[in-house]
Short mmCIF file of C-alpha atoms and ligand atoms in Angstrom, two decimals:
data_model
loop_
_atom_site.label_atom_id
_atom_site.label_comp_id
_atom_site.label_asym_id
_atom_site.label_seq_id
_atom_site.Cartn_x
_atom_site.Cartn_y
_atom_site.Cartn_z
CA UNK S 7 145.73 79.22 159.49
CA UNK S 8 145.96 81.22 162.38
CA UNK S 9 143.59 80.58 165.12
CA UNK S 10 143.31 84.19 165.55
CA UNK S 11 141.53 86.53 163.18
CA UNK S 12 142.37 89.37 165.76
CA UNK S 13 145.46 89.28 165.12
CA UNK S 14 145.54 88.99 161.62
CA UNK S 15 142.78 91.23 160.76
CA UNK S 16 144.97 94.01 162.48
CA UNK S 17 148.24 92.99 160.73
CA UNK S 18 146.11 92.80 157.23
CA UNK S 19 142.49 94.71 157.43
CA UNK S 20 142.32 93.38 154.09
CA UNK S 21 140.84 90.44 155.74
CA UNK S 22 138.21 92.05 157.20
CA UNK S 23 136.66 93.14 154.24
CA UNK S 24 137.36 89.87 152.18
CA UNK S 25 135.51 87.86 154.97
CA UNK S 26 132.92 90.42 154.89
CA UNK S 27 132.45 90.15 151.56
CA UNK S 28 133.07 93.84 150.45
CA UNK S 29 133.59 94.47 146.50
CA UNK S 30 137.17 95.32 146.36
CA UNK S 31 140.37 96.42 144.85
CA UNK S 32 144.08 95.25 146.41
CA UNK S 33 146.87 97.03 144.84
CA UNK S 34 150.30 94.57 145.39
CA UNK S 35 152.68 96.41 147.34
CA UNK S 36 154.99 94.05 146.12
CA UNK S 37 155.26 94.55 142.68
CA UNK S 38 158.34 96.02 141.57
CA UNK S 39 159.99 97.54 138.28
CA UNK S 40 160.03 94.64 136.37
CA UNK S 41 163.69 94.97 135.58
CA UNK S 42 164.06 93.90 138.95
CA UNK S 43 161.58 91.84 139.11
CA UNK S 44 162.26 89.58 135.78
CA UNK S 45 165.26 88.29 137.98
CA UNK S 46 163.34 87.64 141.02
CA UNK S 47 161.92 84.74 138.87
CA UNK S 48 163.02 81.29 137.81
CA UNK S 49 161.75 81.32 134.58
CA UNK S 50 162.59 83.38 131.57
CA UNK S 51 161.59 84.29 127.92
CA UNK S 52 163.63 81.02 126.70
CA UNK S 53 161.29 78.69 128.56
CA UNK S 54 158.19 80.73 126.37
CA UNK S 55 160.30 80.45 123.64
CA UNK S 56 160.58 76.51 124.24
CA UNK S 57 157.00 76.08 124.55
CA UNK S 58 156.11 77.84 122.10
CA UNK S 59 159.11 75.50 119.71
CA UNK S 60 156.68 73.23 121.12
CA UNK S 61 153.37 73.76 120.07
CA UNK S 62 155.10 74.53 116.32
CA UNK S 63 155.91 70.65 116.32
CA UNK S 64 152.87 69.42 117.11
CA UNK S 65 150.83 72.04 115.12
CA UNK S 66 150.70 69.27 112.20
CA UNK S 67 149.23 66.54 114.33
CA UNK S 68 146.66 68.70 116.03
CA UNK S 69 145.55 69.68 112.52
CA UNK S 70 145.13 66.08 111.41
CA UNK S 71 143.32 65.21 114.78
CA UNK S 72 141.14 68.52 114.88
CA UNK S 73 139.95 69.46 111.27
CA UNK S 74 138.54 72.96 112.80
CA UNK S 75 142.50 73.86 113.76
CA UNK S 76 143.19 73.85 110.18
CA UNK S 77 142.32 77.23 108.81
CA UNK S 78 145.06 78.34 111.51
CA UNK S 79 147.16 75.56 110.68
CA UNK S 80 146.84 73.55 114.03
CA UNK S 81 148.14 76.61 116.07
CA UNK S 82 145.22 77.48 118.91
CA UNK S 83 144.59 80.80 118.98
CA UNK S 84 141.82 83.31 119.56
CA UNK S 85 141.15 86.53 118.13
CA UNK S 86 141.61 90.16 120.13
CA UNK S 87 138.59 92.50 119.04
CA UNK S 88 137.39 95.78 119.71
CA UNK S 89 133.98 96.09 121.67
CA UNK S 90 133.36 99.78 121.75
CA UNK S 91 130.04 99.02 122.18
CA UNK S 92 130.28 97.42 126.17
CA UNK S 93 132.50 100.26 126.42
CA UNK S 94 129.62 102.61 125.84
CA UNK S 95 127.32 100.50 127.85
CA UNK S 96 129.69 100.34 130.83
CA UNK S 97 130.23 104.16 130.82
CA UNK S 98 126.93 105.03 130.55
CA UNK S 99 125.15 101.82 132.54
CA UNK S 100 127.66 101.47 135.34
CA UNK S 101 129.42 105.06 135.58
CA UNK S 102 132.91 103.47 134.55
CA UNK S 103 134.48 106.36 132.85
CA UNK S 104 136.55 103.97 130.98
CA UNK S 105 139.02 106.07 128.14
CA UNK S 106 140.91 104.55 125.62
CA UNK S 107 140.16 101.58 123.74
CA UNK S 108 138.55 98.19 125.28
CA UNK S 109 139.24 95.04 123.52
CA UNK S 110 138.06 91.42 124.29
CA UNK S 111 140.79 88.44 123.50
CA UNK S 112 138.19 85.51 123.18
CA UNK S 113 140.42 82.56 124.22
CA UNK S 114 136.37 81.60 125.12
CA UNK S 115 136.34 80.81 121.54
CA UNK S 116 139.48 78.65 121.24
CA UNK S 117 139.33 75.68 119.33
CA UNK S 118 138.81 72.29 121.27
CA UNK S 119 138.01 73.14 124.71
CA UNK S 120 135.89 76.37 124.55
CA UNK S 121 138.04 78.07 127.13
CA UNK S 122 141.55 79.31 128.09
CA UNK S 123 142.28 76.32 129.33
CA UNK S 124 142.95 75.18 125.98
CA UNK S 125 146.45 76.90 126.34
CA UNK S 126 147.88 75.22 129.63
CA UNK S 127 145.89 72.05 129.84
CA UNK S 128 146.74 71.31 126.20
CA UNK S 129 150.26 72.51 125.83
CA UNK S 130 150.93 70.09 129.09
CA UNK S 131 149.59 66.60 126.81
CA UNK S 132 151.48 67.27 124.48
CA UNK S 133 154.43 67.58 126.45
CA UNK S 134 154.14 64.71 128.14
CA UNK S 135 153.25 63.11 124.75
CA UNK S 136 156.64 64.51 123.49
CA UNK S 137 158.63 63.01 126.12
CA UNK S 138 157.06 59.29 126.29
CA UNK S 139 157.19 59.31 122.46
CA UNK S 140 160.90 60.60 122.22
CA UNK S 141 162.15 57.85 125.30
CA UNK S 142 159.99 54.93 123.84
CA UNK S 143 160.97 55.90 120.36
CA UNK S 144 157.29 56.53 118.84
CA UNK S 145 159.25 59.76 117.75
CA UNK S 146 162.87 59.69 116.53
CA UNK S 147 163.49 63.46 117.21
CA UNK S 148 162.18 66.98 117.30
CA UNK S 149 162.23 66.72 113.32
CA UNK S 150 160.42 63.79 112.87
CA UNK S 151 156.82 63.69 111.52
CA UNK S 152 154.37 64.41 114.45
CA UNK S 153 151.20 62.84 112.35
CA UNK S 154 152.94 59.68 113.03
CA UNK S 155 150.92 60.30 116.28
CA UNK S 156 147.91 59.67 115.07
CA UNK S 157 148.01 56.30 113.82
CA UNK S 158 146.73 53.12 115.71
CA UNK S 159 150.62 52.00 116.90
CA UNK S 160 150.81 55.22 118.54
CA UNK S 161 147.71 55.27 120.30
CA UNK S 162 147.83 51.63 121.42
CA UNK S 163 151.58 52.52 123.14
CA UNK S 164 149.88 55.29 124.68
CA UNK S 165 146.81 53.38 125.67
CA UNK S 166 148.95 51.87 128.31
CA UNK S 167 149.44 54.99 130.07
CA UNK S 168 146.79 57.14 131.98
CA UNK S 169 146.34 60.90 132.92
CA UNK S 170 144.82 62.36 135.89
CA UNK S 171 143.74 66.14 136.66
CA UNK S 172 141.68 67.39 139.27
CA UNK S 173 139.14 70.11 137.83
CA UNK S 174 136.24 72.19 138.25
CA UNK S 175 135.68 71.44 134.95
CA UNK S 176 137.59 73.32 132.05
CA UNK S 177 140.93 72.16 132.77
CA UNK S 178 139.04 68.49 132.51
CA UNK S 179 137.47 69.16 129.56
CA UNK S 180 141.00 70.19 127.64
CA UNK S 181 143.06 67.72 129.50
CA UNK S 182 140.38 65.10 128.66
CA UNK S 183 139.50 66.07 125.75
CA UNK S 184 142.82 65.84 124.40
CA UNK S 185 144.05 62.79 126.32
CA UNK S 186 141.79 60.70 124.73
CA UNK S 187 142.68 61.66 121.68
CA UNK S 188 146.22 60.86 121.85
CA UNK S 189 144.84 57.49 123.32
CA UNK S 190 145.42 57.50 126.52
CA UNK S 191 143.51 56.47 129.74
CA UNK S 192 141.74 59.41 130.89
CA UNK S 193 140.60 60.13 134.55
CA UNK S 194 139.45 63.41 135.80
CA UNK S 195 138.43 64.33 139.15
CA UNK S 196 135.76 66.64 139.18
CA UNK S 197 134.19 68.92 142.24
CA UNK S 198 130.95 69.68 143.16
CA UNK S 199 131.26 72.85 141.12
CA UNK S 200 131.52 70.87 138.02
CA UNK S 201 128.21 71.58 135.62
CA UNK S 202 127.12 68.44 134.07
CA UNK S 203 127.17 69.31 130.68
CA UNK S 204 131.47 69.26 131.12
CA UNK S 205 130.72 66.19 132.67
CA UNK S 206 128.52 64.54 130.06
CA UNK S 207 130.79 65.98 127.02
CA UNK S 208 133.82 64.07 128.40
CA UNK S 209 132.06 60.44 129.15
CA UNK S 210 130.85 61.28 125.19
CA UNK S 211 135.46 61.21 124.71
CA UNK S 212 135.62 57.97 126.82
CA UNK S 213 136.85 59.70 130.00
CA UNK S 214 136.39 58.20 133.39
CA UNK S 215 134.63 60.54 135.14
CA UNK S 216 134.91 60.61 138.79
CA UNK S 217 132.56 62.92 141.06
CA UNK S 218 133.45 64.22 144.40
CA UNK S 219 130.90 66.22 146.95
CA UNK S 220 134.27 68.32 147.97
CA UNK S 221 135.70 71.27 146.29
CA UNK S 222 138.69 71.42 143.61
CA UNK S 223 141.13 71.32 146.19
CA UNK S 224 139.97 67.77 147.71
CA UNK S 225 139.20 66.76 144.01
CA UNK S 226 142.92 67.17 143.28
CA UNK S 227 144.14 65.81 145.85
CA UNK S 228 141.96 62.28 145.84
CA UNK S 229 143.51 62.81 141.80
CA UNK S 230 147.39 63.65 142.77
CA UNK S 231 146.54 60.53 145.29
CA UNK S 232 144.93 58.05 142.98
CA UNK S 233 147.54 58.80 140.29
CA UNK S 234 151.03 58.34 142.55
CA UNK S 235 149.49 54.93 143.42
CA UNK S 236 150.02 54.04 139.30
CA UNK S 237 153.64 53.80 137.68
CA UNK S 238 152.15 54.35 134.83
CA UNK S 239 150.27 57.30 135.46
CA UNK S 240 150.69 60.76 135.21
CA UNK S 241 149.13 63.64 137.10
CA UNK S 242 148.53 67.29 135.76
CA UNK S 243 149.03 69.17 139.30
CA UNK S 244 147.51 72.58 138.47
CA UNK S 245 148.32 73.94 141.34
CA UNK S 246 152.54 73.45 140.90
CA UNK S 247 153.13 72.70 137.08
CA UNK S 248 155.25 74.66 135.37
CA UNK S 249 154.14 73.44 131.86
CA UNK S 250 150.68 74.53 132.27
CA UNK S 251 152.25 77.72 133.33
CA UNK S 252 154.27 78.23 130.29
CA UNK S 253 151.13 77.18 128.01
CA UNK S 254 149.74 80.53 128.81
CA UNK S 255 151.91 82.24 128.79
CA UNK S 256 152.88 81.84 124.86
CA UNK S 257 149.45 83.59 124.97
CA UNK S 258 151.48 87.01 125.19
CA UNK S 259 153.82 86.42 122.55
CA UNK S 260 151.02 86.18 120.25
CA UNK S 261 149.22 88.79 121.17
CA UNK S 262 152.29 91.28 120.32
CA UNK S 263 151.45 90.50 116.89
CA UNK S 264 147.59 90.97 117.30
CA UNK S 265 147.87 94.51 118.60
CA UNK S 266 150.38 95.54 115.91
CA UNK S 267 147.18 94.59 113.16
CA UNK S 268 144.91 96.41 115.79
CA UNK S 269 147.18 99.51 115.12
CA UNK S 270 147.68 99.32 118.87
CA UNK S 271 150.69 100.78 120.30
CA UNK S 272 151.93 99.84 123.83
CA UNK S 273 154.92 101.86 125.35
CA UNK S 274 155.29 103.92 128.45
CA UNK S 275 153.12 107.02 127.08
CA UNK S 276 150.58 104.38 125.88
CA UNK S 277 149.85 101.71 128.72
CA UNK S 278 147.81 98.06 128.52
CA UNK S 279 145.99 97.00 130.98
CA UNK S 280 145.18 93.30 131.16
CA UNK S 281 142.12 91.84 133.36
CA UNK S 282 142.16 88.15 133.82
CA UNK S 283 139.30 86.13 136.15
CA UNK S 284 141.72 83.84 138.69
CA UNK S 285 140.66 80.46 140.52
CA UNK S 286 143.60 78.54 141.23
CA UNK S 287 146.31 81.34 139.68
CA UNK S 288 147.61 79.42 136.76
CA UNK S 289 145.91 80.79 133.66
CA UNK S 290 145.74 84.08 134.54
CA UNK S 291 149.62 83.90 136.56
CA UNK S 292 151.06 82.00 133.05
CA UNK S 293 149.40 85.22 131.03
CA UNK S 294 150.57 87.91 133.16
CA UNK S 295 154.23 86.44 133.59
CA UNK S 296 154.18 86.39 129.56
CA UNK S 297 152.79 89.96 129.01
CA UNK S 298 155.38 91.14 131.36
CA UNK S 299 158.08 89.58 129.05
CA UNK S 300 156.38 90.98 126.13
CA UNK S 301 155.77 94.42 127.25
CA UNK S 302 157.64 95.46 130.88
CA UNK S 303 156.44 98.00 132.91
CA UNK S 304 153.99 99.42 129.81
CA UNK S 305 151.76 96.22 131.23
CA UNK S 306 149.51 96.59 133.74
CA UNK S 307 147.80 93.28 134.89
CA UNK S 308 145.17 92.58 136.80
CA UNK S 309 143.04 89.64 138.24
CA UNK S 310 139.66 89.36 139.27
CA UNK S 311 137.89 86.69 141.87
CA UNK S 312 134.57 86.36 143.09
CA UNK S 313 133.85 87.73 146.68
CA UNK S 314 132.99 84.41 148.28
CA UNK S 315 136.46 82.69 146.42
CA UNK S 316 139.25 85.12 146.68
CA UNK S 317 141.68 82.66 147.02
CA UNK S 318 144.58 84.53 145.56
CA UNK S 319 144.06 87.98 146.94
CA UNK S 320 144.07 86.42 150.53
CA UNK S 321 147.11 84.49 150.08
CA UNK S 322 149.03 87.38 148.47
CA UNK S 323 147.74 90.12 150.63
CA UNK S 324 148.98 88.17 153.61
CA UNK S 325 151.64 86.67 152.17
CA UNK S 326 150.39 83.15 153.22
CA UNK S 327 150.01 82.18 149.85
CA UNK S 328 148.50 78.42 149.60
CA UNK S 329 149.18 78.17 153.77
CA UNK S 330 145.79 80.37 153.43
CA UNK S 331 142.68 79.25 152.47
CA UNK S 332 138.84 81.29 152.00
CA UNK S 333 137.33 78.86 153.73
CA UNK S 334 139.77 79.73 156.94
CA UNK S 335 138.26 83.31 157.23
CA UNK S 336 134.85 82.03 156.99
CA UNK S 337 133.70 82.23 153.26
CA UNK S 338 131.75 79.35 151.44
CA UNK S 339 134.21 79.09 148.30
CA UNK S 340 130.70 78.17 146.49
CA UNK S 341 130.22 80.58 143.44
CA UNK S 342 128.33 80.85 140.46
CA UNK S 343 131.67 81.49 139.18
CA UNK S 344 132.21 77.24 138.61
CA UNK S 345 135.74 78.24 136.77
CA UNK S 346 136.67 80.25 139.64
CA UNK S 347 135.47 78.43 142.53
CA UNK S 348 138.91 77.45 144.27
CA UNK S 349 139.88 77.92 148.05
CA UNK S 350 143.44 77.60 148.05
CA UNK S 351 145.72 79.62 145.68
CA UNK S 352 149.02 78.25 143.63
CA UNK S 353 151.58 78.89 146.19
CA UNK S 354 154.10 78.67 143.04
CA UNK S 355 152.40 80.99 141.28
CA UNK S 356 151.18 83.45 144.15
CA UNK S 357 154.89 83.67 144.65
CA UNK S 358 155.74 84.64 141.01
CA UNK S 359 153.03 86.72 140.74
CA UNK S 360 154.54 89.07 144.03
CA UNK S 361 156.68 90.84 141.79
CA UNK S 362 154.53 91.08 138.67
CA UNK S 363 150.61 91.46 139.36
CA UNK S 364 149.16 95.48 139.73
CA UNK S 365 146.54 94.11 142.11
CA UNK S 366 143.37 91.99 142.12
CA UNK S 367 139.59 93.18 141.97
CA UNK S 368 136.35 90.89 143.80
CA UNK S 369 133.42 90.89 142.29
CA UNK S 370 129.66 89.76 143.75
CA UNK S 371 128.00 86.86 142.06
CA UNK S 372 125.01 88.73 140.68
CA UNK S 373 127.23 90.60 138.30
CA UNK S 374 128.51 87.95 136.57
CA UNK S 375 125.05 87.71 135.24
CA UNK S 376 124.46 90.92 134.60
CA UNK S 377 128.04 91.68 132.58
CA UNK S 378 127.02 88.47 130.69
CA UNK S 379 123.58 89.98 129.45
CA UNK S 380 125.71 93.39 128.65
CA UNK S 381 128.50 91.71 126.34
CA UNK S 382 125.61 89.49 124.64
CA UNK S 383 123.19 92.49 124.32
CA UNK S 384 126.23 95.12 123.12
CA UNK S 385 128.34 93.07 120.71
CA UNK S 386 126.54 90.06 120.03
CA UNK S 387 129.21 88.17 121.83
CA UNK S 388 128.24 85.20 124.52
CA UNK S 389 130.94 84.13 127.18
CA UNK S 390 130.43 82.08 130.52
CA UNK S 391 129.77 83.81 133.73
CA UNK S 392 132.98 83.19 134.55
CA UNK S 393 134.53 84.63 132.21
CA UNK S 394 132.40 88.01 132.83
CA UNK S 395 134.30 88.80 135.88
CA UNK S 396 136.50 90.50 134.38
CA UNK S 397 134.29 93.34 133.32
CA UNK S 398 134.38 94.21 137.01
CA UNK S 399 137.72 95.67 136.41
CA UNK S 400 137.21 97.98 133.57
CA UNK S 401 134.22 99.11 135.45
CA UNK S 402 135.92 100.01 138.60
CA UNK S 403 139.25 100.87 137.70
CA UNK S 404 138.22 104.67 137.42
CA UNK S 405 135.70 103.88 140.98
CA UNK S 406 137.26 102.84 143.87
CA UNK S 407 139.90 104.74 145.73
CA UNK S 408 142.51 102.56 145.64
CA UNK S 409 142.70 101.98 142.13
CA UNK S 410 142.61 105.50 141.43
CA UNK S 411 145.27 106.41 143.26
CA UNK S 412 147.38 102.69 141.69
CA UNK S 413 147.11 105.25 138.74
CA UNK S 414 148.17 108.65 140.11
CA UNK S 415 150.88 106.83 141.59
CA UNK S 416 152.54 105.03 138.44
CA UNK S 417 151.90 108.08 136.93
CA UNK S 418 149.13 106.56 134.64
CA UNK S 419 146.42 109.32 134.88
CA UNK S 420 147.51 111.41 132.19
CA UNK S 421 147.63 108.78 129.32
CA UNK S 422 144.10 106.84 129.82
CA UNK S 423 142.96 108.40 126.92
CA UNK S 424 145.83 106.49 125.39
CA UNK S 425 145.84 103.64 127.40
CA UNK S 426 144.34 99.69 125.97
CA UNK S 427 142.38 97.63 128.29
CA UNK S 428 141.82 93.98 127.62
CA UNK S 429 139.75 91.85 129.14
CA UNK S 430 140.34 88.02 128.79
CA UNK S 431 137.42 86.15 128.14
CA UNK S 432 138.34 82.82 129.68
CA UNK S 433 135.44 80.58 128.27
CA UNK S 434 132.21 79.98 127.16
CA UNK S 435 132.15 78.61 123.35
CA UNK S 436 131.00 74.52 124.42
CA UNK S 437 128.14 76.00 126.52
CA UNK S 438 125.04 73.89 125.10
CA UNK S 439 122.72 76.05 124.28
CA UNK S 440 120.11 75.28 126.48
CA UNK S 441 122.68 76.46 129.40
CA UNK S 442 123.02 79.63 127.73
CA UNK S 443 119.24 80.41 127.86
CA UNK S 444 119.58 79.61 131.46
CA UNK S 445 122.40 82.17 132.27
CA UNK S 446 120.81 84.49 130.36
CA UNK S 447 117.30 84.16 131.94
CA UNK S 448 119.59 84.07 135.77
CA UNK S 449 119.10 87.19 137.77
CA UNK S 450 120.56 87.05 140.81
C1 PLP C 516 140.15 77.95 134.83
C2 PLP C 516 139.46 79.17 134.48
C3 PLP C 516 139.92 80.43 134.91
C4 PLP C 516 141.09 80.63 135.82
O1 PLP C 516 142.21 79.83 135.63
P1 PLP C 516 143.06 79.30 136.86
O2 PLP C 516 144.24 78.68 136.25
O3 PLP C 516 142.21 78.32 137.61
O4 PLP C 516 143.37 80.47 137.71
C5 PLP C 516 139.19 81.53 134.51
N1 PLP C 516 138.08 81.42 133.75
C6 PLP C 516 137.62 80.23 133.33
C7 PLP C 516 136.40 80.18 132.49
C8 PLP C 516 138.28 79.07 133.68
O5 PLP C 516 137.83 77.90 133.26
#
């Protein structure tokens, strides 16, 4: 970090407000038409294709393993509903002026882990699965019966293996979760952010549980440490994979299909916007980079971050990317936000996301409370404080200055009555229920 916040303060006053804490909006200068921008990446719709292949294969095994997958048939998805009712509460409550149609994609309800991590963190198991099993023979090919995966022989060849993942607890509880089941040794590093419940539900799977007093960055890297010092085990490096990546971003493909049923049409007279809560940039980078596949410039993504962990907007806005971190300009990195509370961005995906990403939105703790009590109250629908940040968006879009004119500018004013907003509900279904009471009794 530079020594000197003079200097960058006047280069980027950006900074200035993010170390003061002011609610914002960033629009990315950066982004581009994403014709040009699609080739500005490494990655392409064949990789989504591929992991997608993927999760088709092992769809039979996770059915076997996880009798609540089998209504879908093993396939983890979540459902995309209207919630006119927030939408009336967040016009009238908040002042939002929000048009067009709000909709909530409830990967907070997705089978096994209770959050979106159940994409990345899942999808990157089984790969790893998938390759051990194809070089040590445990699978013949890409045909061969995945169930096979299930039974003792498997799970004692995997037993010999262990996974690592630093967390601040969802990524830990998919990654563990579904580690142990495929029999391996389990190990996740967990910060101080951690709640104990995701603690407790894990040792209940057999997972080593190891605490730090540091944040997720130090908990990963004590993990990405521990791990290289074993030949036989494997670390799940959130902030640089590529799999976990591409496990979200099949998110988008299957969502085409979801707002076809919805009657939803997305094209350039009829935009989406997308609002997904960021901590380290993976979930929320893997989803954008898939809705732009999916749907071009008619996308509009955003992310959202809590005022005291902006990680991403900071390293974007300056262009420092992970070279950046909050705590360098001052700022705790401690929020209420536990699924958001990271420091230092994904450099890999900060610099995918230059192209791609509309802009980012902060949010104050307090709120996550409050949009919490207003989803709950309104449709009768409970997600984790996390999660909630994204309500920020749809409530400020039509505010702040600088968002209104991101919409003047890409010509977007005009079609809001026509437009779609999502918001991504990133977690909340394993919350015990005594937890719940708490968040809903929390006022800030
Ligand atoms: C992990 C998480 C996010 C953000 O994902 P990143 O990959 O860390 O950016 C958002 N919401 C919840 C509830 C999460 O657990």
């Amino acid at each position: 970090m530079p020594e000197n916040y003079a200097a960058l303060e006047e280069s980027y006053p950006i900074v200035k407000e993010l170390r003061q804490e002011t609610e914002l909006v960033w629009i990315n200068p950066n982004k581009t038409a994403w014709a040009q921008g699609s080739k500005e990446i490494e990655l392409t719709m064949a990789d989504i294709d591929d992991a997608e292949a993927r999760l088709k294969r092992f769809a039979p095994f996770i059915m076997k393993c996880f009798p609540e997958t089998r209504e879908k048939g093993g396939i983890i998805e979540s459902v995309l509903t209207p919630i006119p009712h927030l939408q009336t509460r967040l016009n009238e409550k908040y002042g939002s002026g929000l048009k067009g149609k709000l909709l909530l994609k409830q990967d907070s309800h997705l089978a096994i882990a209770g959050s979106v991590k159940a994409r990345g963190g899942i999808y990157e198991v089984l790969k790893h699965t998938e390759d051990l099993a194809l070089e040590h023979g445990i699978l013949t090919d890409y045909e061969d019966d995945y169930t096979k995966l299930c039974e003792p022989a498997s799970r004692a060849f995997f037993s010999k293996y262990t996974v690592q993942v630093g967390s601040t607890g969802n990524l830990g509880l998919s990654i563990g979760i579904m580690s142990a089941v495929v029999g391996y040794k389990v190990i996740v590093h967990m910060s101080n952010d951690a709640r104990q419940w995701k603690k407790d539900l894990l040792r209940q799977y057999g997972v080593n549980v190891k605490e730090y007093a540091s944040d997720y960055s130090e908990a990963v890297k004590q993990g990405r440490a521990e791990s290289d010092s074993n030949p036989m085990s494997y670390f799940v490096d959130d902030e640089n994979s590529k799999n976990l990546f591409l496990g979200y971003a099949v998110a988008a493909k299957r969502l085409v299909g979801q707002l076809e049923t919805l009657d939803v049409t997305v094209d350039e007279e009829h935009p989406l916007f997308v609002y997904v809560p960021c901590g380290v940039g993976g979930a929320p980078g893997g989803i954008a980079f898939g809705m732009k596949q999916m749907f071009g410039d008619a996308v509009h993504v955003f992310f959202v971050e809590p005022t005291q962990a902006p990680c991403m907007v900071l390293g974007m806005a300056t262009g420092l990317q992970n070279k950046i971190s909050v705590q360098d300009i001052g700022l705790t990195g401690l929020t209420h936000a536990d699924g958001l509370a990271v420091g230092r961005a994904s450099g890999f995906v900060g610099r995918v996301m230059m192209p791609i990403l509309s802009g980012e939105f902060t949010l104050r703790d307090y709120k996550l409370y409050d949009y919490m009590r207003d989803l709950l109250e309104t449709e009768d629908i409970f997600i984790e404080p996390s999660a909630c940040a994204s309500v920020q968006c749809v409530v400020m879009l039509n505010q702040l200055a600088e968002s209104k004119a991101y919409l003047e500018k890409e010509g977007l004013t005009k079609k809001m009555p026509q437009a779609t907003h999502i918001l991504w509900a990133t977690g909340g279904n394993l919350v015990p229920e005594t937890i719940r009471e708490e968040y809903i009794h929390t006022h800030l």
